[in-house]
Amino acid sequence: MKVICTERSQVLGARLARILQVPLVNVTFTRFPDGEHYLRTGALDDETVIVGSAVDNDSLVQLMLLIDACEDSHTRLILPYMAYARQDKQFNAGEPLSARAVAKTLSRGVSEIFTINIHDPTVLEHFSVPAQNLSVAPDIGSYIKGLQLDNPLILSPDDGALAFAGQVASVGGWDFDHLEKTRLSGVEVHMAPKKIRAESRPVVVVDDIISTGGTIATAAGMLYQQGATDVYTACVHGVFTNGAYARLMTTGIRDVICSDTIERACSRITAADRIAEAIRNH
Ligand code: R5P
């Protein structure tokens, strides 16, 4: 077995290869003068684990090319972050079901797919090969444990992510709850934990994705108003569009942490252990 990765998943790919104690394949990535991608892999093995987050259009194309380049090997695809997964319904007539389009494209040429905390697990049904969603909630919990916070409250931004907050909280036996948003006027919203007060205690807001950071920024401001001593945030996929990371740091949030499903300087949690575990079990 060998591990091979796209440019945007180099760190995760290398970590996975090290844990599995298998070679990492060297790949040359370049572009043609017109901007088209080109890549060339080193020697492959009979069995290959491809690691590639589709973070944007370029990384999606690179991943498609890499899958094709590996077609003579038995391949499993690790898709840590899947762009377009949030367009998982046809919200309006005439729209594509973008998640389905991406899932169908990436299924061709691989035998099995693993995702990490995909936005909506129903997206897995669109892959035409067996697909399994893994969770880094235990790893986020372990990271929080290392912060040695005094009686932290783990919050999700909405009830949809409450189960995820519960999985994170179970690592330390901490309290968990979800935030409830009340619209006060056209421009004003109020956010507070549904059942447990945030007063005089540290709070960690956890979510699958931080994109614009708007949800977390509003939540942090409100939680400080409600007397939280420190607010931290941890997510799986740090998308951080339009300067979201810096904007969040201006809100007084103590730290913004994400995993390496999207490789960032603040990727202090790795998905490699969960992926290695899944590969060993299959
Ligand atoms: C929504 O369902 C997701 O779980 C995230 O809460 C959302 O994508 C965060 O978006 P933003 O950072 O733009 O507020």
PDB file of C-alpha atoms and ligand atoms in Angstrom:
ATOM      1  CA  MET A   1       0.000   0.000   0.000  1.00  0.00           C
ATOM      2  CA  LYS A   2       1.087   3.583  -0.725  1.00  0.00           C
ATOM      3  CA  VAL A   3      -0.452   6.959   0.071  1.00  0.00           C
ATOM      4  CA  ILE A   4      -0.700   9.682  -2.559  1.00  0.00           C
ATOM      5  CA  CYS A   5      -2.073  13.173  -2.095  1.00  0.00           C
ATOM      6  CA  THR A   6      -3.031  16.343  -3.909  1.00  0.00           C
ATOM      7  CA  GLU A   7      -1.221  19.642  -3.288  1.00  0.00           C
ATOM      8  CA  ARG A   8      -3.897  20.883  -0.908  1.00  0.00           C
ATOM      9  CA  SER A   9      -3.715  17.749   1.278  1.00  0.00           C
ATOM     10  CA  GLN A  10       0.040  17.259   1.539  1.00  0.00           C
ATOM     11  CA  VAL A  11       0.320  17.545   5.302  1.00  0.00           C
ATOM     12  CA  LEU A  12      -2.585  15.216   5.999  1.00  0.00           C
ATOM     13  CA  GLY A  13      -1.343  12.755   3.359  1.00  0.00           C
ATOM     14  CA  ALA A  14       2.146  12.704   4.887  1.00  0.00           C
ATOM     15  CA  ARG A  15       0.750  12.269   8.400  1.00  0.00           C
ATOM     16  CA  LEU A  16      -1.418   9.381   7.245  1.00  0.00           C
ATOM     17  CA  ALA A  17       1.478   7.645   5.484  1.00  0.00           C
ATOM     18  CA  ARG A  18       3.580   7.983   8.629  1.00  0.00           C
ATOM     19  CA  ILE A  19       0.874   6.508  10.875  1.00  0.00           C
ATOM     20  CA  LEU A  20       0.210   3.640   8.474  1.00  0.00           C
ATOM     21  CA  GLN A  21       3.963   3.190   8.000  1.00  0.00           C
ATOM     22  CA  VAL A  22       3.638   3.040   4.222  1.00  0.00           C
ATOM     23  CA  PRO A  23       5.452   5.069   1.540  1.00  0.00           C
ATOM     24  CA  LEU A  24       4.145   8.431   0.352  1.00  0.00           C
ATOM     25  CA  VAL A  25       4.233   8.747  -3.448  1.00  0.00           C
ATOM     26  CA  ASN A  26       6.028  11.765  -4.879  1.00  0.00           C
ATOM     27  CA  VAL A  27       3.888  13.726  -7.358  1.00  0.00           C
ATOM     28  CA  THR A  28       4.942  16.567  -9.643  1.00  0.00           C
ATOM     29  CA  PHE A  29       2.289  19.246 -10.048  1.00  0.00           C
ATOM     30  CA  THR A  30       2.522  21.895 -12.747  1.00  0.00           C
ATOM     31  CA  ARG A  31       0.280  23.798 -15.125  1.00  0.00           C
ATOM     32  CA  PHE A  32       0.233  24.237 -18.880  1.00  0.00           C
ATOM     33  CA  PRO A  33       0.641  27.806 -20.159  1.00  0.00           C
ATOM     34  CA  ASP A  34      -3.149  28.083 -20.586  1.00  0.00           C
ATOM     35  CA  GLY A  35      -3.691  27.268 -16.897  1.00  0.00           C
ATOM     36  CA  GLU A  36      -4.701  23.619 -17.276  1.00  0.00           C
ATOM     37  CA  HIS A  37      -3.404  21.322 -14.549  1.00  0.00           C
ATOM     38  CA  TYR A  38      -0.803  18.639 -15.167  1.00  0.00           C
ATOM     39  CA  LEU A  39       0.550  16.083 -12.743  1.00  0.00           C
ATOM     40  CA  ARG A  40       2.775  13.048 -12.844  1.00  0.00           C
ATOM     41  CA  THR A  41       2.987  10.443 -10.122  1.00  0.00           C
ATOM     42  CA  GLY A  42       5.978   8.412  -8.998  1.00  0.00           C
ATOM     43  CA  ALA A  43       5.798   4.608  -8.926  1.00  0.00           C
ATOM     44  CA  LEU A  44       2.495   3.352  -7.555  1.00  0.00           C
ATOM     45  CA  ASP A  45       1.680   0.192  -5.639  1.00  0.00           C
ATOM     46  CA  ASP A  46      -1.095  -2.333  -6.291  1.00  0.00           C
ATOM     47  CA  GLU A  47      -3.049  -0.616  -3.538  1.00  0.00           C
ATOM     48  CA  THR A  48      -3.227   3.181  -3.224  1.00  0.00           C
ATOM     49  CA  VAL A  49      -4.900   5.506  -0.723  1.00  0.00           C
ATOM     50  CA  ILE A  50      -5.601   8.851  -2.377  1.00  0.00           C
ATOM     51  CA  VAL A  51      -5.945  11.819  -0.008  1.00  0.00           C
ATOM     52  CA  GLY A  52      -7.413  14.966  -1.528  1.00  0.00           C
ATOM     53  CA  SER A  53      -9.663  17.636  -0.153  1.00  0.00           C
ATOM     54  CA  ALA A  54     -11.767  19.354  -2.786  1.00  0.00           C
ATOM     55  CA  VAL A  55     -11.313  22.805  -1.314  1.00  0.00           C
ATOM     56  CA  ASP A  56     -11.911  24.818  -4.476  1.00  0.00           C
ATOM     57  CA  ASN A  57     -12.301  24.288  -8.220  1.00  0.00           C
ATOM     58  CA  ASP A  58      -8.572  23.827  -8.842  1.00  0.00           C
ATOM     59  CA  SER A  59      -8.145  21.201  -6.144  1.00  0.00           C
ATOM     60  CA  LEU A  60     -11.228  19.398  -7.434  1.00  0.00           C
ATOM     61  CA  VAL A  61      -9.730  19.165 -10.929  1.00  0.00           C
ATOM     62  CA  GLN A  62      -6.359  18.090  -9.503  1.00  0.00           C
ATOM     63  CA  LEU A  63      -8.109  15.342  -7.549  1.00  0.00           C
ATOM     64  CA  MET A  64      -9.930  14.120 -10.672  1.00  0.00           C
ATOM     65  CA  LEU A  65      -6.603  13.927 -12.519  1.00  0.00           C
ATOM     66  CA  LEU A  66      -4.911  12.123  -9.651  1.00  0.00           C
ATOM     67  CA  ILE A  67      -7.678   9.511  -9.490  1.00  0.00           C
ATOM     68  CA  ASP A  68      -7.282   8.949 -13.214  1.00  0.00           C
ATOM     69  CA  ALA A  69      -3.499   8.661 -12.937  1.00  0.00           C
ATOM     70  CA  CYS A  70      -3.978   5.912 -10.334  1.00  0.00           C
ATOM     71  CA  GLU A  71      -6.402   3.864 -12.397  1.00  0.00           C
ATOM     72  CA  ASP A  72      -4.151   0.806 -12.661  1.00  0.00           C
ATOM     73  CA  SER A  73      -4.027   0.504  -8.877  1.00  0.00           C
ATOM     74  CA  HIS A  74      -6.757  -0.546  -6.443  1.00  0.00           C
ATOM     75  CA  THR A  75      -7.651   2.845  -4.959  1.00  0.00           C
ATOM     76  CA  ARG A  76      -9.526   4.174  -1.982  1.00  0.00           C
ATOM     77  CA  LEU A  77     -10.314   7.870  -1.852  1.00  0.00           C
ATOM     78  CA  ILE A  78     -10.089   9.963   1.309  1.00  0.00           C
ATOM     79  CA  LEU A  79     -12.109  13.126   0.646  1.00  0.00           C
ATOM     80  CA  PRO A  80     -11.542  15.096   3.863  1.00  0.00           C
ATOM     81  CA  TYR A  81     -13.394  18.231   2.724  1.00  0.00           C
ATOM     82  CA  MET A  82     -15.887  18.157  -0.108  1.00  0.00           C
ATOM     83  CA  ALA A  83     -16.572  21.443  -1.802  1.00  0.00           C
ATOM     84  CA  TYR A  84     -20.153  21.876  -3.059  1.00  0.00           C
ATOM     85  CA  ALA A  85     -21.487  19.552  -0.328  1.00  0.00           C
ATOM     86  CA  ARG A  86     -23.648  22.378   1.034  1.00  0.00           C
ATOM     87  CA  GLN A  87     -25.646  22.540  -2.223  1.00  0.00           C
ATOM     88  CA  ASP A  88     -27.187  19.213  -1.247  1.00  0.00           C
ATOM     89  CA  LYS A  89     -30.711  19.991  -2.449  1.00  0.00           C
ATOM     90  CA  GLN A  90     -32.331  21.633  -5.420  1.00  0.00           C
ATOM     91  CA  PHE A  91     -33.499  24.672  -3.463  1.00  0.00           C
ATOM     92  CA  ASN A  92     -34.910  26.354  -6.600  1.00  0.00           C
ATOM     93  CA  ALA A  93     -36.066  25.042  -9.968  1.00  0.00           C
ATOM     94  CA  GLY A  94     -33.258  24.875 -12.498  1.00  0.00           C
ATOM     95  CA  GLU A  95     -30.464  24.482  -9.939  1.00  0.00           C
ATOM     96  CA  PRO A  96     -28.001  21.595 -10.019  1.00  0.00           C
ATOM     97  CA  LEU A  97     -27.676  19.280  -7.075  1.00  0.00           C
ATOM     98  CA  SER A  98     -23.995  20.206  -6.934  1.00  0.00           C
ATOM     99  CA  ALA A  99     -23.095  17.681  -4.221  1.00  0.00           C
ATOM    100  CA  ARG A 100     -24.415  14.900  -6.464  1.00  0.00           C
ATOM    101  CA  ALA A 101     -22.451  16.183  -9.465  1.00  0.00           C
ATOM    102  CA  VAL A 102     -19.192  16.168  -7.483  1.00  0.00           C
ATOM    103  CA  ALA A 103     -19.930  12.802  -5.829  1.00  0.00           C
ATOM    104  CA  LYS A 104     -20.610  11.099  -9.171  1.00  0.00           C
ATOM    105  CA  THR A 105     -17.443  12.540 -10.709  1.00  0.00           C
ATOM    106  CA  LEU A 106     -15.180  11.455  -7.857  1.00  0.00           C
ATOM    107  CA  SER A 107     -16.668   7.944  -7.620  1.00  0.00           C
ATOM    108  CA  ARG A 108     -15.340   6.966 -11.022  1.00  0.00           C
ATOM    109  CA  GLY A 109     -12.138   4.949 -10.657  1.00  0.00           C
ATOM    110  CA  VAL A 110     -12.120   4.399  -6.890  1.00  0.00           C
ATOM    111  CA  SER A 111     -13.419   1.424  -4.936  1.00  0.00           C
ATOM    112  CA  GLU A 112     -14.428   3.154  -1.715  1.00  0.00           C
ATOM    113  CA  ILE A 113     -14.673   6.698  -0.308  1.00  0.00           C
ATOM    114  CA  PHE A 114     -14.201   8.121   3.189  1.00  0.00           C
ATOM    115  CA  THR A 115     -15.342  11.639   4.075  1.00  0.00           C
ATOM    116  CA  ILE A 116     -14.769  13.533   7.323  1.00  0.00           C
ATOM    117  CA  ASN A 117     -17.704  15.227   9.072  1.00  0.00           C
ATOM    118  CA  ILE A 118     -19.462  15.862   5.801  1.00  0.00           C
ATOM    119  CA  HIS A 119     -21.997  18.666   6.053  1.00  0.00           C
ATOM    120  CA  ASP A 120     -24.960  16.330   5.519  1.00  0.00           C
ATOM    121  CA  PRO A 121     -24.451  12.538   5.561  1.00  0.00           C
ATOM    122  CA  THR A 122     -27.250  12.114   2.977  1.00  0.00           C
ATOM    123  CA  VAL A 123     -24.681  13.335   0.427  1.00  0.00           C
ATOM    124  CA  LEU A 124     -22.995   9.917   0.796  1.00  0.00           C
ATOM    125  CA  GLU A 125     -25.909   8.384  -1.103  1.00  0.00           C
ATOM    126  CA  HIS A 126     -24.780  10.198  -4.241  1.00  0.00           C
ATOM    127  CA  PHE A 127     -21.472   8.327  -4.463  1.00  0.00           C
ATOM    128  CA  SER A 128     -21.724   5.293  -6.704  1.00  0.00           C
ATOM    129  CA  VAL A 129     -19.252   3.299  -4.569  1.00  0.00           C
ATOM    130  CA  PRO A 130     -19.466   2.498  -0.824  1.00  0.00           C
ATOM    131  CA  ALA A 131     -18.878   5.671   1.201  1.00  0.00           C
ATOM    132  CA  GLN A 132     -18.367   6.184   4.910  1.00  0.00           C
ATOM    133  CA  ASN A 133     -18.274   9.384   6.955  1.00  0.00           C
ATOM    134  CA  LEU A 134     -15.691   9.618   9.754  1.00  0.00           C
ATOM    135  CA  SER A 135     -15.743  12.078  12.643  1.00  0.00           C
ATOM    136  CA  VAL A 136     -12.918  13.994  14.298  1.00  0.00           C
ATOM    137  CA  ALA A 137     -15.165  14.962  17.239  1.00  0.00           C
ATOM    138  CA  PRO A 138     -13.018  12.794  19.624  1.00  0.00           C
ATOM    139  CA  ASP A 139      -9.878  14.556  18.410  1.00  0.00           C
ATOM    140  CA  ILE A 140     -11.436  17.993  18.942  1.00  0.00           C
ATOM    141  CA  GLY A 141     -12.417  16.830  22.438  1.00  0.00           C
ATOM    142  CA  SER A 142      -8.857  15.693  23.158  1.00  0.00           C
ATOM    143  CA  TYR A 143      -7.514  19.046  21.998  1.00  0.00           C
ATOM    144  CA  ILE A 144      -9.932  20.884  24.296  1.00  0.00           C
ATOM    145  CA  LYS A 145      -8.881  18.627  27.159  1.00  0.00           C
ATOM    146  CA  GLY A 146      -5.311  19.795  26.604  1.00  0.00           C
ATOM    147  CA  LEU A 147      -6.422  23.397  27.123  1.00  0.00           C
ATOM    148  CA  GLN A 148      -7.221  22.478  30.753  1.00  0.00           C
ATOM    149  CA  LEU A 149     -10.235  24.775  30.914  1.00  0.00           C
ATOM    150  CA  ASP A 150     -12.146  24.962  34.176  1.00  0.00           C
ATOM    151  CA  ASN A 151     -15.621  23.415  33.698  1.00  0.00           C
ATOM    152  CA  PRO A 152     -16.047  24.379  30.014  1.00  0.00           C
ATOM    153  CA  LEU A 153     -19.426  24.499  28.298  1.00  0.00           C
ATOM    154  CA  ILE A 154     -19.393  23.041  24.783  1.00  0.00           C
ATOM    155  CA  LEU A 155     -21.884  24.720  22.481  1.00  0.00           C
ATOM    156  CA  SER A 156     -23.028  24.146  18.932  1.00  0.00           C
ATOM    157  CA  PRO A 157     -24.319  27.157  16.979  1.00  0.00           C
ATOM    158  CA  ASP A 158     -27.654  25.417  16.259  1.00  0.00           C
ATOM    159  CA  ASP A 159     -29.610  22.314  17.224  1.00  0.00           C
ATOM    160  CA  GLY A 160     -28.508  20.542  14.015  1.00  0.00           C
ATOM    161  CA  ALA A 161     -24.937  20.355  15.337  1.00  0.00           C
ATOM    162  CA  LEU A 162     -25.930  19.429  18.910  1.00  0.00           C
ATOM    163  CA  ALA A 163     -24.990  15.759  18.460  1.00  0.00           C
ATOM    164  CA  PHE A 164     -21.537  16.838  17.286  1.00  0.00           C
ATOM    165  CA  ALA A 165     -21.152  19.065  20.369  1.00  0.00           C
ATOM    166  CA  GLY A 166     -22.223  16.080  22.488  1.00  0.00           C
ATOM    167  CA  GLN A 167     -19.541  13.847  20.943  1.00  0.00           C
ATOM    168  CA  VAL A 168     -16.896  16.493  21.623  1.00  0.00           C
ATOM    169  CA  ALA A 169     -18.145  17.023  25.194  1.00  0.00           C
ATOM    170  CA  SER A 170     -18.187  13.299  25.975  1.00  0.00           C
ATOM    171  CA  VAL A 171     -14.358  13.246  25.876  1.00  0.00           C
ATOM    172  CA  GLY A 172     -14.177  15.323  29.058  1.00  0.00           C
ATOM    173  CA  GLY A 173     -17.640  14.669  30.495  1.00  0.00           C
ATOM    174  CA  TRP A 174     -18.396  18.375  30.004  1.00  0.00           C
ATOM    175  CA  ASP A 175     -21.777  20.103  29.730  1.00  0.00           C
ATOM    176  CA  PHE A 176     -23.049  20.736  26.242  1.00  0.00           C
ATOM    177  CA  ASP A 177     -25.926  22.623  24.711  1.00  0.00           C
ATOM    178  CA  HIS A 178     -26.852  24.465  21.539  1.00  0.00           C
ATOM    179  CA  LEU A 179     -27.315  28.139  20.885  1.00  0.00           C
ATOM    180  CA  GLU A 180     -30.744  29.395  20.044  1.00  0.00           C
ATOM    181  CA  LYS A 181     -31.129  32.344  17.747  1.00  0.00           C
ATOM    182  CA  THR A 182     -34.010  34.811  18.255  1.00  0.00           C
ATOM    183  CA  ARG A 183     -34.568  37.477  15.629  1.00  0.00           C
ATOM    184  CA  LEU A 184     -35.334  40.741  17.437  1.00  0.00           C
ATOM    185  CA  SER A 185     -35.713  42.871  14.305  1.00  0.00           C
ATOM    186  CA  GLY A 186     -34.674  42.885  10.647  1.00  0.00           C
ATOM    187  CA  VAL A 187     -31.044  43.464  11.647  1.00  0.00           C
ATOM    188  CA  GLU A 188     -30.852  42.366  15.289  1.00  0.00           C
ATOM    189  CA  VAL A 189     -30.486  38.788  16.504  1.00  0.00           C
ATOM    190  CA  HIS A 190     -30.052  37.405  19.992  1.00  0.00           C
ATOM    191  CA  MET A 191     -28.166  34.155  20.615  1.00  0.00           C
ATOM    192  CA  ALA A 192     -27.984  32.298  23.917  1.00  0.00           C
ATOM    193  CA  PRO A 193     -27.585  28.692  25.038  1.00  0.00           C
ATOM    194  CA  LYS A 194     -30.931  26.878  25.059  1.00  0.00           C
ATOM    195  CA  LYS A 195     -30.675  25.416  28.600  1.00  0.00           C
ATOM    196  CA  ILE A 196     -27.312  26.044  30.271  1.00  0.00           C
ATOM    197  CA  ARG A 197     -26.066  29.512  31.243  1.00  0.00           C
ATOM    198  CA  ALA A 198     -22.653  30.576  29.958  1.00  0.00           C
ATOM    199  CA  GLU A 199     -22.055  32.969  32.867  1.00  0.00           C
ATOM    200  CA  SER A 200     -18.699  32.756  34.694  1.00  0.00           C
ATOM    201  CA  ARG A 201     -17.333  29.837  32.698  1.00  0.00           C
ATOM    202  CA  PRO A 202     -15.284  29.220  29.560  1.00  0.00           C
ATOM    203  CA  VAL A 203     -17.186  28.280  26.452  1.00  0.00           C
ATOM    204  CA  VAL A 204     -16.068  26.404  23.348  1.00  0.00           C
ATOM    205  CA  VAL A 205     -18.296  26.804  20.287  1.00  0.00           C
ATOM    206  CA  VAL A 206     -17.846  23.835  17.941  1.00  0.00           C
ATOM    207  CA  ASP A 207     -19.099  23.473  14.385  1.00  0.00           C
ATOM    208  CA  ASP A 208     -18.429  21.441  11.267  1.00  0.00           C
ATOM    209  CA  ILE A 209     -17.567  24.420   9.049  1.00  0.00           C
ATOM    210  CA  ILE A 210     -16.494  27.988   9.669  1.00  0.00           C
ATOM    211  CA  SER A 211     -16.993  29.798   6.392  1.00  0.00           C
ATOM    212  CA  THR A 212     -17.609  33.558   6.694  1.00  0.00           C
ATOM    213  CA  GLY A 213     -17.306  33.257  10.464  1.00  0.00           C
ATOM    214  CA  GLY A 214     -20.526  35.263  10.833  1.00  0.00           C
ATOM    215  CA  THR A 215     -22.268  32.646  12.959  1.00  0.00           C
ATOM    216  CA  ILE A 216     -19.377  32.263  15.409  1.00  0.00           C
ATOM    217  CA  ALA A 217     -18.613  36.009  15.588  1.00  0.00           C
ATOM    218  CA  THR A 218     -22.208  36.813  16.578  1.00  0.00           C
ATOM    219  CA  ALA A 219     -22.257  33.947  19.068  1.00  0.00           C
ATOM    220  CA  ALA A 220     -18.968  35.006  20.693  1.00  0.00           C
ATOM    221  CA  GLY A 221     -20.115  38.610  21.176  1.00  0.00           C
ATOM    222  CA  MET A 222     -23.382  37.464  22.770  1.00  0.00           C
ATOM    223  CA  LEU A 223     -21.650  34.915  25.019  1.00  0.00           C
ATOM    224  CA  TYR A 224     -19.272  37.544  26.388  1.00  0.00           C
ATOM    225  CA  GLN A 225     -22.301  39.785  27.069  1.00  0.00           C
ATOM    226  CA  GLN A 226     -23.825  36.869  28.985  1.00  0.00           C
ATOM    227  CA  GLY A 227     -20.749  36.622  31.197  1.00  0.00           C
ATOM    228  CA  ALA A 228     -18.683  33.849  29.605  1.00  0.00           C
ATOM    229  CA  THR A 229     -15.109  34.204  30.858  1.00  0.00           C
ATOM    230  CA  ASP A 230     -13.404  33.030  27.662  1.00  0.00           C
ATOM    231  CA  VAL A 231     -14.772  31.961  24.301  1.00  0.00           C
ATOM    232  CA  TYR A 232     -12.906  29.523  22.062  1.00  0.00           C
ATOM    233  CA  THR A 233     -14.031  28.041  18.793  1.00  0.00           C
ATOM    234  CA  ALA A 234     -13.079  24.778  17.107  1.00  0.00           C
ATOM    235  CA  CYS A 235     -14.296  23.459  13.785  1.00  0.00           C
ATOM    236  CA  VAL A 236     -13.525  20.554  11.494  1.00  0.00           C
ATOM    237  CA  HIS A 237     -13.257  22.476   8.212  1.00  0.00           C
ATOM    238  CA  GLY A 238     -11.679  25.925   8.392  1.00  0.00           C
ATOM    239  CA  VAL A 239     -12.918  27.459   5.135  1.00  0.00           C
ATOM    240  CA  PHE A 240     -12.375  31.040   6.414  1.00  0.00           C
ATOM    241  CA  THR A 241     -13.648  32.985   3.389  1.00  0.00           C
ATOM    242  CA  ASN A 242     -12.898  36.701   3.013  1.00  0.00           C
ATOM    243  CA  GLY A 243     -10.610  37.071   6.000  1.00  0.00           C
ATOM    244  CA  ALA A 244     -12.909  35.219   8.403  1.00  0.00           C
ATOM    245  CA  TYR A 245     -10.068  34.001  10.635  1.00  0.00           C
ATOM    246  CA  ALA A 246      -8.744  37.518  11.259  1.00  0.00           C
ATOM    247  CA  ARG A 247     -12.275  38.867  11.732  1.00  0.00           C
ATOM    248  CA  LEU A 248     -12.966  36.223  14.364  1.00  0.00           C
ATOM    249  CA  MET A 249      -9.776  37.086  16.216  1.00  0.00           C
ATOM    250  CA  THR A 250     -10.976  40.702  16.472  1.00  0.00           C
ATOM    251  CA  THR A 251     -14.093  39.613  18.362  1.00  0.00           C
ATOM    252  CA  GLY A 252     -12.169  38.676  21.495  1.00  0.00           C
ATOM    253  CA  ILE A 253     -12.290  34.931  20.774  1.00  0.00           C
ATOM    254  CA  ARG A 254      -9.347  33.404  22.620  1.00  0.00           C
ATOM    255  CA  ASP A 255      -8.501  30.935  19.870  1.00  0.00           C
ATOM    256  CA  VAL A 256      -9.810  29.618  16.557  1.00  0.00           C
ATOM    257  CA  ILE A 257      -8.856  26.013  15.865  1.00  0.00           C
ATOM    258  CA  CYS A 258      -9.564  23.714  12.935  1.00  0.00           C
ATOM    259  CA  SER A 259      -8.467  20.305  11.680  1.00  0.00           C
ATOM    260  CA  ASP A 260      -6.235  19.545   8.711  1.00  0.00           C
ATOM    261  CA  THR A 261      -9.084  18.538   6.392  1.00  0.00           C
ATOM    262  CA  ILE A 262      -8.317  22.003   5.025  1.00  0.00           C
ATOM    263  CA  GLU A 263      -4.665  22.755   5.744  1.00  0.00           C
ATOM    264  CA  ARG A 264      -4.269  26.002   7.664  1.00  0.00           C
ATOM    265  CA  ALA A 265      -1.766  27.450  10.078  1.00  0.00           C
ATOM    266  CA  CYS A 266      -4.397  26.914  12.808  1.00  0.00           C
ATOM    267  CA  SER A 267      -4.918  23.215  11.858  1.00  0.00           C
ATOM    268  CA  ARG A 268      -3.979  21.943  15.288  1.00  0.00           C
ATOM    269  CA  ILE A 269      -6.137  18.818  15.063  1.00  0.00           C
ATOM    270  CA  THR A 270      -5.402  16.058  12.577  1.00  0.00           C
ATOM    271  CA  ALA A 271      -7.855  13.733  10.889  1.00  0.00           C
ATOM    272  CA  ALA A 272      -5.032  11.273  10.160  1.00  0.00           C
ATOM    273  CA  ASP A 273      -5.679   9.027  13.182  1.00  0.00           C
ATOM    274  CA  ARG A 274      -9.361   8.535  12.327  1.00  0.00           C
ATOM    275  CA  ILE A 275      -8.520   7.821   8.671  1.00  0.00           C
ATOM    276  CA  ALA A 276      -5.774   5.336   9.618  1.00  0.00           C
ATOM    277  CA  GLU A 277      -8.185   3.584  11.997  1.00  0.00           C
ATOM    278  CA  ALA A 278     -10.816   3.288   9.216  1.00  0.00           C
ATOM    279  CA  ILE A 279      -8.298   1.973   6.694  1.00  0.00           C
ATOM    280  CA  ARG A 280      -6.963  -0.626   9.120  1.00  0.00           C
ATOM    281  CA  ASN A 281     -10.524  -1.803   9.802  1.00  0.00           C
ATOM    282  CA  HIS A 282     -11.381  -2.285   6.123  1.00  0.00           C
TER     283      HIS A 282
HETATM  284  C1  R5P B   1     -24.193  25.389   8.631  1.00  0.00           C
HETATM  285  O1  R5P B   1     -25.115  24.607   8.573  1.00  0.00           O
HETATM  286  C2  R5P B   1     -22.815  24.989   8.989  1.00  0.00           C
HETATM  287  O2  R5P B   1     -22.817  23.936   9.906  1.00  0.00           O
HETATM  288  C3  R5P B   1     -22.038  26.147   9.547  1.00  0.00           C
HETATM  289  O3  R5P B   1     -22.665  26.567  10.753  1.00  0.00           O
HETATM  290  C4  R5P B   1     -22.008  27.291   8.578  1.00  0.00           C
HETATM  291  O4  R5P B   1     -21.527  26.842   7.347  1.00  0.00           O
HETATM  292  C5  R5P B   1     -21.134  28.406   9.101  1.00  0.00           C
HETATM  293  O5  R5P B   1     -21.169  29.442   8.182  1.00  0.00           O
HETATM  294  P1  R5P B   1     -20.546  30.861   8.505  1.00  0.00           P
HETATM  295  O6  R5P B   1     -19.152  30.660   9.052  1.00  0.00           O
HETATM  296  O7  R5P B   1     -20.539  31.538   7.164  1.00  0.00           O
HETATM  297  O8  R5P B   1     -21.425  31.564   9.482  1.00  0.00           O
END
